[in-house]
Amino acid sequence: MVILAEDRVRAGHVQAENVRVITADVRGRFHRPHGFGVDALQGGFTLWNRQADPEVKLTAELLDISAGTEAQPVYGSGIFVGGHGDQDGHGDGGTVHVTLLRTGEVHTDGAIPARTPDLISGGVFVISGATVDVVQSTGPVTTYGPNDMVLDNWGSVGTWTATAAVTSHGPSGIGFVNFGELDTLDVRAPIVTTGNGARGFNLYDGTLRDARFQSIRTTGDGSIGIQISKPMGRLAVDGDVATSGGEGLSLVKGVQMTLKAIALSITAGGSVDALAIGGKLASGGTNVVTLEVEGRSGEVSITGGVEATGTGSVAVSIGDDAAIDLEGIDIRSPE
């Protein structure tokens, strides 16, 4: 199902409720938004304002939209909402304003060849040029192929809440990835990734005020648990952030790079005002770091400590210009 604003369409409101896309293959659709080094596949359900004129505005309320099944996932993205964007992935034309996007069960497989550097898909995808007041992911969202993000934001979102499992089974997938503007993220169910280079949560770009997760677990080589590359406010995890892989390839902004399965990475450009981990930070792979800090963190609480159990691994690595206080936190590395 595709709803486009193009040609003579200059305005409109879309009201959709209880829409279930049983099967779809959208890989052949020619038009694909571009940003951050990649093209993005359209969705089984697509609402897209393609007009370059910023005076062209759509509004929408999208309730209980589902796509695919475990036995027959949608080929492409799942649920795709966007406006007009430039080649850098930022909105620069017609817009769509969604008051509420509520999704049900979503299963997708972009069927993208492994190690492709410049093409992705998303289970639930808010594209540049879209503003969504509230996203509610009420059903499980599962992606199965390479470069398949599960939840992805390039646009502007007020509050995004997920109350069912967020799962990626392909290489170079990400449970939740943010490039846009996001005020509050609340994931009340586990994020699990099983492919190589498949990370749990990435703040690559944009803004994020507050993020809370139930737990994050990755099992593949190169599969970082959490990576923070921009300044953000509060980061909280109720349970554990755990990785079990070692070194492997992962897609990073259009480039396949070698990464290690760090549980929590705060890069040189990243910072966290307050960090609270209710469980532990843990890594089990060979020659990895559990907590790597090149940026800055304010107040820190890690109830279960920081643990590395793999051969040649260390629990903590802090860069020369980093700022973090780990006093009183239990730190455990292999002997």
mmCIF file of C-alpha atoms in Angstrom:
data_model
loop_
_atom_site.group_PDB
_atom_site.id
_atom_site.type_symbol
_atom_site.label_atom_id
_atom_site.label_comp_id
_atom_site.label_asym_id
_atom_site.label_seq_id
_atom_site.Cartn_x
_atom_site.Cartn_y
_atom_site.Cartn_z
ATOM 1 C CA MET A 1 0.000 0.000 0.000
ATOM 2 C CA VAL A 2 1.493 3.326 -1.069
ATOM 3 C CA ILE A 3 0.106 6.832 -0.575
ATOM 4 C CA LEU A 4 2.156 9.489 -2.370
ATOM 5 C CA ALA A 5 1.969 13.260 -2.676
ATOM 6 C CA GLU A 6 3.364 14.081 -6.090
ATOM 7 C CA ASP A 7 2.262 15.718 -9.361
ATOM 8 C CA ARG A 8 -0.861 17.817 -8.585
ATOM 9 C CA VAL A 9 -1.319 16.686 -4.977
ATOM 10 C CA ARG A 10 -0.744 19.773 -2.823
ATOM 11 C CA ALA A 11 -2.400 18.945 0.511
ATOM 12 C CA GLY A 12 -4.368 16.254 2.258
ATOM 13 C CA HIS A 13 -5.148 14.300 5.393
ATOM 14 C CA VAL A 14 -4.716 10.539 5.682
ATOM 15 C CA GLN A 15 -6.720 8.579 8.242
ATOM 16 C CA ALA A 16 -5.796 4.883 8.357
ATOM 17 C CA GLU A 17 -6.850 2.336 10.946
ATOM 18 C CA ASN A 18 -6.548 -1.446 11.268
ATOM 19 C CA VAL A 19 -4.471 -1.837 8.113
ATOM 20 C CA ARG A 20 -2.714 -5.163 7.697
ATOM 21 C CA VAL A 21 -0.318 -5.675 4.810
ATOM 22 C CA ILE A 22 -0.249 -9.450 4.495
ATOM 23 C CA THR A 23 2.288 -9.738 1.666
ATOM 24 C CA ALA A 24 4.337 -7.223 -0.301
ATOM 25 C CA ASP A 25 7.547 -6.984 -2.288
ATOM 26 C CA VAL A 26 8.587 -3.357 -2.760
ATOM 27 C CA ARG A 27 12.244 -3.901 -3.621
ATOM 28 C CA GLY A 28 11.618 -2.872 -7.209
ATOM 29 C CA ARG A 29 10.219 0.569 -6.437
ATOM 30 C CA PHE A 30 12.446 3.057 -8.200
ATOM 31 C CA HIS A 31 12.230 6.020 -5.826
ATOM 32 C CA ARG A 32 14.255 5.660 -2.626
ATOM 33 C CA PRO A 33 15.136 8.404 -0.131
ATOM 34 C CA HIS A 34 18.849 8.963 0.367
ATOM 35 C CA GLY A 35 20.739 10.057 3.434
ATOM 36 C CA PHE A 36 23.733 9.278 5.625
ATOM 37 C CA GLY A 37 25.477 7.390 2.851
ATOM 38 C CA VAL A 38 22.629 5.014 1.967
ATOM 39 C CA ASP A 39 19.376 4.630 0.061
ATOM 40 C CA ALA A 40 16.326 3.337 1.926
ATOM 41 C CA LEU A 41 13.731 0.894 0.592
ATOM 42 C CA GLN A 42 10.084 1.918 0.664
ATOM 43 C CA GLY A 43 7.656 0.011 2.870
ATOM 44 C CA GLY A 44 4.778 -2.394 2.526
ATOM 45 C CA PHE A 45 2.825 0.545 3.954
ATOM 46 C CA THR A 46 4.243 3.816 2.609
ATOM 47 C CA LEU A 47 3.051 7.383 3.215
ATOM 48 C CA TRP A 48 5.433 9.741 1.435
ATOM 49 C CA ASN A 49 5.251 13.408 0.499
ATOM 50 C CA ARG A 50 7.627 13.615 -2.466
ATOM 51 C CA GLN A 51 6.917 17.233 -3.330
ATOM 52 C CA ALA A 52 9.983 19.506 -3.242
ATOM 53 C CA ASP A 53 7.813 22.538 -2.382
ATOM 54 C CA PRO A 54 7.758 23.111 1.420
ATOM 55 C CA GLU A 55 4.245 24.577 1.077
ATOM 56 C CA VAL A 56 2.936 21.082 0.308
ATOM 57 C CA LYS A 57 1.875 19.618 3.625
ATOM 58 C CA LEU A 58 0.159 16.362 4.538
ATOM 59 C CA THR A 59 -1.320 15.405 7.898
ATOM 60 C CA ALA A 60 -2.155 11.934 9.118
ATOM 61 C CA GLU A 61 -3.254 9.660 11.936
ATOM 62 C CA LEU A 62 -2.139 6.065 11.416
ATOM 63 C CA LEU A 63 -3.532 3.523 13.864
ATOM 64 C CA ASP A 64 -2.794 -0.186 14.190
ATOM 65 C CA ILE A 65 -0.762 -0.661 11.022
ATOM 66 C CA SER A 66 0.827 -4.107 10.618
ATOM 67 C CA ALA A 67 2.999 -5.692 7.939
ATOM 68 C CA GLY A 68 4.076 -9.242 7.191
ATOM 69 C CA THR A 69 4.178 -12.396 9.269
ATOM 70 C CA GLU A 70 6.932 -14.561 10.679
ATOM 71 C CA ALA A 71 6.315 -17.078 7.903
ATOM 72 C CA GLN A 72 6.053 -14.430 5.178
ATOM 73 C CA PRO A 73 7.775 -11.134 5.968
ATOM 74 C CA VAL A 74 7.320 -8.089 3.770
ATOM 75 C CA TYR A 75 10.195 -7.691 1.290
ATOM 76 C CA GLY A 76 11.479 -4.141 1.732
ATOM 77 C CA SER A 77 10.759 -1.888 4.656
ATOM 78 C CA GLY A 78 7.665 -2.427 6.758
ATOM 79 C CA ILE A 79 5.982 0.862 7.703
ATOM 80 C CA PHE A 80 7.497 3.935 6.035
ATOM 81 C CA VAL A 81 6.460 7.553 6.686
ATOM 82 C CA GLY A 82 8.374 10.454 5.173
ATOM 83 C CA GLY A 83 8.535 13.839 3.484
ATOM 84 C CA HIS A 84 10.903 15.307 0.938
ATOM 85 C CA GLY A 85 14.579 15.152 1.917
ATOM 86 C CA ASP A 86 17.922 16.200 0.527
ATOM 87 C CA GLN A 87 20.844 13.920 -0.271
ATOM 88 C CA ASP A 88 22.184 14.327 3.254
ATOM 89 C CA GLY A 89 19.033 12.892 4.798
ATOM 90 C CA HIS A 90 17.539 16.162 6.054
ATOM 91 C CA GLY A 91 14.071 17.450 5.266
ATOM 92 C CA ASP A 92 14.062 20.183 2.618
ATOM 93 C CA GLY A 93 10.628 20.285 1.007
ATOM 94 C CA GLY A 94 7.131 18.896 1.413
ATOM 95 C CA THR A 95 6.297 17.529 4.849
ATOM 96 C CA VAL A 96 4.004 15.073 6.571
ATOM 97 C CA HIS A 97 2.794 15.623 10.134
ATOM 98 C CA VAL A 98 1.487 12.528 11.925
ATOM 99 C CA THR A 99 -0.194 13.039 15.297
ATOM 100 C CA LEU A 100 -0.080 9.324 16.195
ATOM 101 C CA LEU A 101 1.607 6.400 14.463
ATOM 102 C CA ARG A 102 0.589 3.183 16.193
ATOM 103 C CA THR A 103 2.003 -0.032 14.768
ATOM 104 C CA GLY A 104 1.161 -3.656 15.378
ATOM 105 C CA GLU A 105 3.184 -6.724 14.473
ATOM 106 C CA VAL A 106 5.797 -6.116 11.783
ATOM 107 C CA HIS A 107 8.032 -8.652 9.999
ATOM 108 C CA THR A 108 10.364 -7.508 7.208
ATOM 109 C CA ASP A 109 13.238 -8.735 5.081
ATOM 110 C CA GLY A 110 14.916 -6.241 2.783
ATOM 111 C CA ALA A 111 16.608 -9.165 0.987
ATOM 112 C CA ILE A 112 19.633 -6.914 0.518
ATOM 113 C CA PRO A 113 22.786 -8.806 -0.517
ATOM 114 C CA ALA A 114 25.209 -9.229 2.366
ATOM 115 C CA ARG A 115 27.926 -6.544 2.701
ATOM 116 C CA THR A 116 26.045 -4.082 0.489
ATOM 117 C CA PRO A 117 27.335 -0.682 1.682
ATOM 118 C CA ASP A 118 24.697 1.722 0.400
ATOM 119 C CA LEU A 119 21.203 0.269 0.883
ATOM 120 C CA ILE A 120 19.084 -0.323 3.985
ATOM 121 C CA SER A 121 15.527 -1.038 5.045
ATOM 122 C CA GLY A 122 13.572 -0.545 8.261
ATOM 123 C CA GLY A 123 10.810 -2.322 10.127
ATOM 124 C CA VAL A 124 9.249 0.969 11.241
ATOM 125 C CA PHE A 125 10.917 3.882 9.471
ATOM 126 C CA VAL A 126 10.326 7.611 10.044
ATOM 127 C CA ILE A 127 12.070 9.329 7.142
ATOM 128 C CA SER A 128 13.365 12.898 6.849
ATOM 129 C CA GLY A 129 10.606 15.430 6.235
ATOM 130 C CA ALA A 130 8.245 13.619 8.606
ATOM 131 C CA THR A 131 7.199 14.903 12.018
ATOM 132 C CA VAL A 132 5.473 12.390 14.275
ATOM 133 C CA ASP A 133 4.177 13.533 17.644
ATOM 134 C CA VAL A 134 3.881 10.013 19.077
ATOM 135 C CA VAL A 135 5.031 6.623 17.788
ATOM 136 C CA GLN A 136 3.676 3.586 19.633
ATOM 137 C CA SER A 137 5.195 0.246 18.585
ATOM 138 C CA THR A 138 2.674 -2.018 20.292
ATOM 139 C CA GLY A 139 3.471 -5.255 18.454
ATOM 140 C CA PRO A 140 6.786 -7.060 18.004
ATOM 141 C CA VAL A 141 8.968 -5.736 15.195
ATOM 142 C CA THR A 142 11.362 -8.269 13.634
ATOM 143 C CA THR A 143 13.755 -7.908 10.717
ATOM 144 C CA TYR A 144 15.527 -10.813 9.070
ATOM 145 C CA GLY A 145 18.004 -9.646 6.423
ATOM 146 C CA PRO A 146 21.276 -7.748 6.032
ATOM 147 C CA ASN A 147 21.132 -3.983 6.657
ATOM 148 C CA ASP A 148 17.585 -4.239 8.026
ATOM 149 C CA MET A 149 17.088 -1.709 10.788
ATOM 150 C CA VAL A 150 14.258 -2.547 13.181
ATOM 151 C CA LEU A 151 13.204 0.936 14.358
ATOM 152 C CA ASP A 152 14.786 3.900 12.538
ATOM 153 C CA ASN A 153 14.324 7.669 12.798
ATOM 154 C CA TRP A 154 15.558 10.200 10.227
ATOM 155 C CA GLY A 155 12.762 12.646 10.936
ATOM 156 C CA SER A 156 11.400 14.399 14.017
ATOM 157 C CA VAL A 157 9.622 12.412 16.721
ATOM 158 C CA GLY A 158 8.258 13.610 20.046
ATOM 159 C CA THR A 159 7.879 10.322 21.945
ATOM 160 C CA TRP A 160 8.601 6.825 20.638
ATOM 161 C CA THR A 161 7.439 3.965 22.867
ATOM 162 C CA ALA A 162 7.937 0.263 22.121
ATOM 163 C CA THR A 163 6.095 -2.240 24.316
ATOM 164 C CA ALA A 164 6.886 -5.463 22.414
ATOM 165 C CA ALA A 165 10.093 -7.201 21.366
ATOM 166 C CA VAL A 166 12.534 -5.445 19.024
ATOM 167 C CA THR A 167 14.521 -8.116 17.176
ATOM 168 C CA SER A 168 17.070 -8.207 14.336
ATOM 169 C CA HIS A 169 18.276 -11.504 12.851
ATOM 170 C CA GLY A 170 20.404 -10.205 9.955
ATOM 171 C CA PRO A 171 23.954 -8.847 9.736
ATOM 172 C CA SER A 172 24.431 -5.076 10.109
ATOM 173 C CA GLY A 173 20.950 -4.529 11.496
ATOM 174 C CA ILE A 174 20.239 -2.205 14.429
ATOM 175 C CA GLY A 175 17.496 -2.481 17.036
ATOM 176 C CA PHE A 176 16.929 1.279 17.205
ATOM 177 C CA VAL A 177 18.946 3.869 15.309
ATOM 178 C CA ASN A 178 18.527 7.628 15.447
ATOM 179 C CA PHE A 179 19.723 10.200 12.926
ATOM 180 C CA GLY A 180 16.938 12.740 13.445
ATOM 181 C CA GLU A 181 15.320 14.659 16.261
ATOM 182 C CA LEU A 182 13.870 12.577 19.088
ATOM 183 C CA ASP A 183 12.786 13.852 22.460
ATOM 184 C CA THR A 184 11.895 10.672 24.399
ATOM 185 C CA LEU A 185 12.588 7.019 23.596
ATOM 186 C CA ASP A 186 11.102 4.334 25.858
ATOM 187 C CA VAL A 187 11.687 0.694 24.879
ATOM 188 C CA ARG A 188 9.835 -1.443 27.427
ATOM 189 C CA ALA A 189 10.764 -4.798 25.895
ATOM 190 C CA PRO A 190 14.085 -6.492 25.093
ATOM 191 C CA ILE A 191 16.196 -5.453 22.124
ATOM 192 C CA VAL A 192 17.930 -8.561 20.731
ATOM 193 C CA THR A 193 20.174 -8.830 17.668
ATOM 194 C CA THR A 194 21.718 -12.079 16.433
ATOM 195 C CA GLY A 195 23.614 -11.186 13.238
ATOM 196 C CA ASN A 196 27.224 -10.104 12.880
ATOM 197 C CA GLY A 197 27.648 -6.336 13.054
ATOM 198 C CA ALA A 198 24.075 -5.973 14.328
ATOM 199 C CA ARG A 199 23.994 -3.364 17.063
ATOM 200 C CA GLY A 200 21.392 -2.778 19.752
ATOM 201 C CA PHE A 201 21.082 1.015 19.858
ATOM 202 C CA ASN A 202 22.922 3.764 17.991
ATOM 203 C CA LEU A 203 22.697 7.513 18.435
ATOM 204 C CA TYR A 204 24.577 8.346 15.246
ATOM 205 C CA ASP A 205 23.331 11.852 14.626
ATOM 206 C CA GLY A 206 20.588 14.297 15.521
ATOM 207 C CA THR A 207 19.311 14.900 19.034
ATOM 208 C CA LEU A 208 17.934 12.779 21.875
ATOM 209 C CA ARG A 209 16.890 14.073 25.272
ATOM 210 C CA ASP A 210 15.923 10.913 27.158
ATOM 211 C CA ALA A 211 16.235 7.178 26.356
ATOM 212 C CA ARG A 212 15.219 4.192 28.459
ATOM 213 C CA PHE A 213 15.516 0.496 27.627
ATOM 214 C CA GLN A 214 14.470 -2.718 29.342
ATOM 215 C CA SER A 215 17.568 -4.659 28.201
ATOM 216 C CA ILE A 216 19.857 -5.034 25.201
ATOM 217 C CA ARG A 217 21.597 -8.215 24.055
ATOM 218 C CA THR A 218 23.710 -8.847 20.946
ATOM 219 C CA THR A 219 25.360 -12.119 19.953
ATOM 220 C CA GLY A 220 27.252 -11.435 16.709
ATOM 221 C CA ASP A 221 30.838 -10.400 16.046
ATOM 222 C CA GLY A 222 31.139 -6.632 15.723
ATOM 223 C CA SER A 223 27.733 -6.165 17.355
ATOM 224 C CA ILE A 224 27.949 -3.200 19.736
ATOM 225 C CA GLY A 225 25.294 -3.035 22.441
ATOM 226 C CA ILE A 226 24.950 0.758 22.697
ATOM 227 C CA GLN A 227 26.915 3.412 20.841
ATOM 228 C CA ILE A 228 26.550 7.125 21.583
ATOM 229 C CA SER A 229 28.122 9.425 18.978
ATOM 230 C CA LYS A 230 26.304 12.689 19.762
ATOM 231 C CA PRO A 231 25.434 14.584 22.946
ATOM 232 C CA MET A 232 22.309 13.315 24.684
ATOM 233 C CA GLY A 233 20.529 13.718 28.000
ATOM 234 C CA ARG A 234 19.644 10.734 30.179
ATOM 235 C CA LEU A 235 20.408 7.133 29.196
ATOM 236 C CA ALA A 236 18.865 4.405 31.352
ATOM 237 C CA VAL A 237 18.701 0.613 31.047
ATOM 238 C CA ASP A 238 16.616 -1.320 33.571
ATOM 239 C CA GLY A 239 18.493 -4.595 33.060
ATOM 240 C CA ASP A 240 21.717 -5.706 31.354
ATOM 241 C CA VAL A 241 23.535 -4.574 28.248
ATOM 242 C CA ALA A 242 25.353 -7.725 27.133
ATOM 243 C CA THR A 243 27.373 -8.765 24.079
ATOM 244 C CA SER A 244 28.939 -12.137 23.343
ATOM 245 C CA GLY A 245 30.724 -11.606 20.015
ATOM 246 C CA GLY A 246 34.197 -10.493 19.064
ATOM 247 C CA GLU A 247 35.415 -8.515 16.042
ATOM 248 C CA GLY A 248 33.428 -8.353 12.805
ATOM 249 C CA LEU A 249 32.162 -6.232 9.905
ATOM 250 C CA SER A 250 29.325 -3.767 10.347
ATOM 251 C CA LEU A 251 27.695 -1.134 8.130
ATOM 252 C CA VAL A 252 28.449 2.410 9.345
ATOM 253 C CA LYS A 253 27.017 5.323 7.331
ATOM 254 C CA GLY A 254 27.468 3.618 3.989
ATOM 255 C CA VAL A 255 30.808 1.946 4.750
ATOM 256 C CA GLN A 256 31.502 -1.608 5.900
ATOM 257 C CA MET A 257 33.824 -1.237 8.895
ATOM 258 C CA THR A 258 35.466 -3.593 11.370
ATOM 259 C CA LEU A 259 34.040 -3.193 14.857
ATOM 260 C CA LYS A 260 34.304 -5.024 18.149
ATOM 261 C CA ALA A 261 31.296 -6.077 20.209
ATOM 262 C CA ILE A 262 31.614 -3.409 22.900
ATOM 263 C CA ALA A 263 28.716 -3.332 25.354
ATOM 264 C CA LEU A 264 28.660 0.479 25.691
ATOM 265 C CA SER A 265 30.671 2.908 23.579
ATOM 266 C CA ILE A 266 30.679 6.680 24.028
ATOM 267 C CA THR A 267 32.682 8.056 21.123
ATOM 268 C CA ALA A 268 34.739 11.246 21.060
ATOM 269 C CA GLY A 269 31.764 13.222 19.746
ATOM 270 C CA GLY A 270 29.313 11.677 22.174
ATOM 271 C CA SER A 271 28.234 12.550 25.677
ATOM 272 C CA VAL A 272 25.620 11.462 28.205
ATOM 273 C CA ASP A 273 24.350 13.816 30.900
ATOM 274 C CA ALA A 274 23.309 10.939 33.176
ATOM 275 C CA LEU A 275 23.921 7.176 32.773
ATOM 276 C CA ALA A 276 21.976 4.608 34.816
ATOM 277 C CA ILE A 277 22.321 0.848 34.245
ATOM 278 C CA GLY A 278 20.107 -1.241 36.527
ATOM 279 C CA GLY A 279 21.850 -4.490 35.647
ATOM 280 C CA LYS A 280 25.398 -4.952 34.358
ATOM 281 C CA LEU A 281 27.482 -4.077 31.331
ATOM 282 C CA ALA A 282 28.937 -7.364 30.090
ATOM 283 C CA SER A 283 30.995 -8.683 27.176
ATOM 284 C CA GLY A 284 31.926 -12.295 26.487
ATOM 285 C CA GLY A 285 33.934 -12.107 23.268
ATOM 286 C CA THR A 286 37.653 -12.326 22.677
ATOM 287 C CA ASN A 287 39.801 -9.160 22.696
ATOM 288 C CA VAL A 288 36.960 -6.715 23.279
ATOM 289 C CA VAL A 289 36.233 -3.896 25.709
ATOM 290 C CA THR A 290 33.016 -3.835 27.690
ATOM 291 C CA LEU A 291 32.842 -0.075 28.394
ATOM 292 C CA GLU A 292 34.761 2.204 26.050
ATOM 293 C CA VAL A 293 34.678 5.958 26.693
ATOM 294 C CA GLU A 294 36.268 8.537 24.412
ATOM 295 C CA GLY A 295 33.621 11.169 25.129
ATOM 296 C CA ARG A 296 31.972 12.304 28.337
ATOM 297 C CA SER A 297 29.454 11.054 30.870
ATOM 298 C CA GLY A 298 27.955 12.935 33.766
ATOM 299 C CA GLU A 299 26.468 11.110 36.748
ATOM 300 C CA VAL A 300 27.013 7.331 36.441
ATOM 301 C CA SER A 301 25.276 4.401 38.127
ATOM 302 C CA ILE A 302 25.927 0.773 37.068
ATOM 303 C CA THR A 303 24.307 -1.466 39.678
ATOM 304 C CA GLY A 304 25.674 -4.794 38.406
ATOM 305 C CA GLY A 305 29.115 -3.491 37.527
ATOM 306 C CA VAL A 306 31.191 -3.792 34.364
ATOM 307 C CA GLU A 307 32.308 -7.285 33.384
ATOM 308 C CA ALA A 308 34.530 -8.782 30.683
ATOM 309 C CA THR A 309 34.932 -12.571 30.515
ATOM 310 C CA GLY A 310 36.521 -13.227 27.101
ATOM 311 C CA THR A 311 40.159 -14.068 26.520
ATOM 312 C CA GLY A 312 42.266 -10.945 26.117
ATOM 313 C CA SER A 313 39.347 -8.652 26.921
ATOM 314 C CA VAL A 314 39.195 -5.771 29.390
ATOM 315 C CA ALA A 315 36.231 -4.319 31.222
ATOM 316 C CA VAL A 316 36.991 -0.598 30.804
ATOM 317 C CA SER A 317 38.949 1.607 28.407
ATOM 318 C CA ILE A 318 38.948 5.385 28.957
ATOM 319 C CA GLY A 319 40.547 7.742 26.434
ATOM 320 C CA ASP A 320 42.963 10.493 27.377
ATOM 321 C CA ASP A 321 40.414 13.227 26.704
ATOM 322 C CA ALA A 322 37.421 11.351 28.113
ATOM 323 C CA ALA A 323 35.512 12.280 31.252
ATOM 324 C CA ILE A 324 33.709 9.680 33.381
ATOM 325 C CA ASP A 325 33.734 8.848 37.112
ATOM 326 C CA LEU A 326 33.558 5.109 37.820
ATOM 327 C CA GLU A 327 34.352 5.326 41.533
ATOM 328 C CA GLY A 328 32.452 2.712 43.521
ATOM 329 C CA ILE A 329 31.488 0.652 40.455
ATOM 330 C CA ASP A 330 32.518 -3.019 40.426
ATOM 331 C CA ILE A 331 34.868 -3.636 37.464
ATOM 332 C CA ARG A 332 35.783 -7.222 36.556
ATOM 333 C CA SER A 333 38.247 -8.304 33.858
ATOM 334 C CA PRO A 334 39.731 -11.756 33.100
ATOM 335 C CA GLU A 335 42.832 -12.556 35.088
#
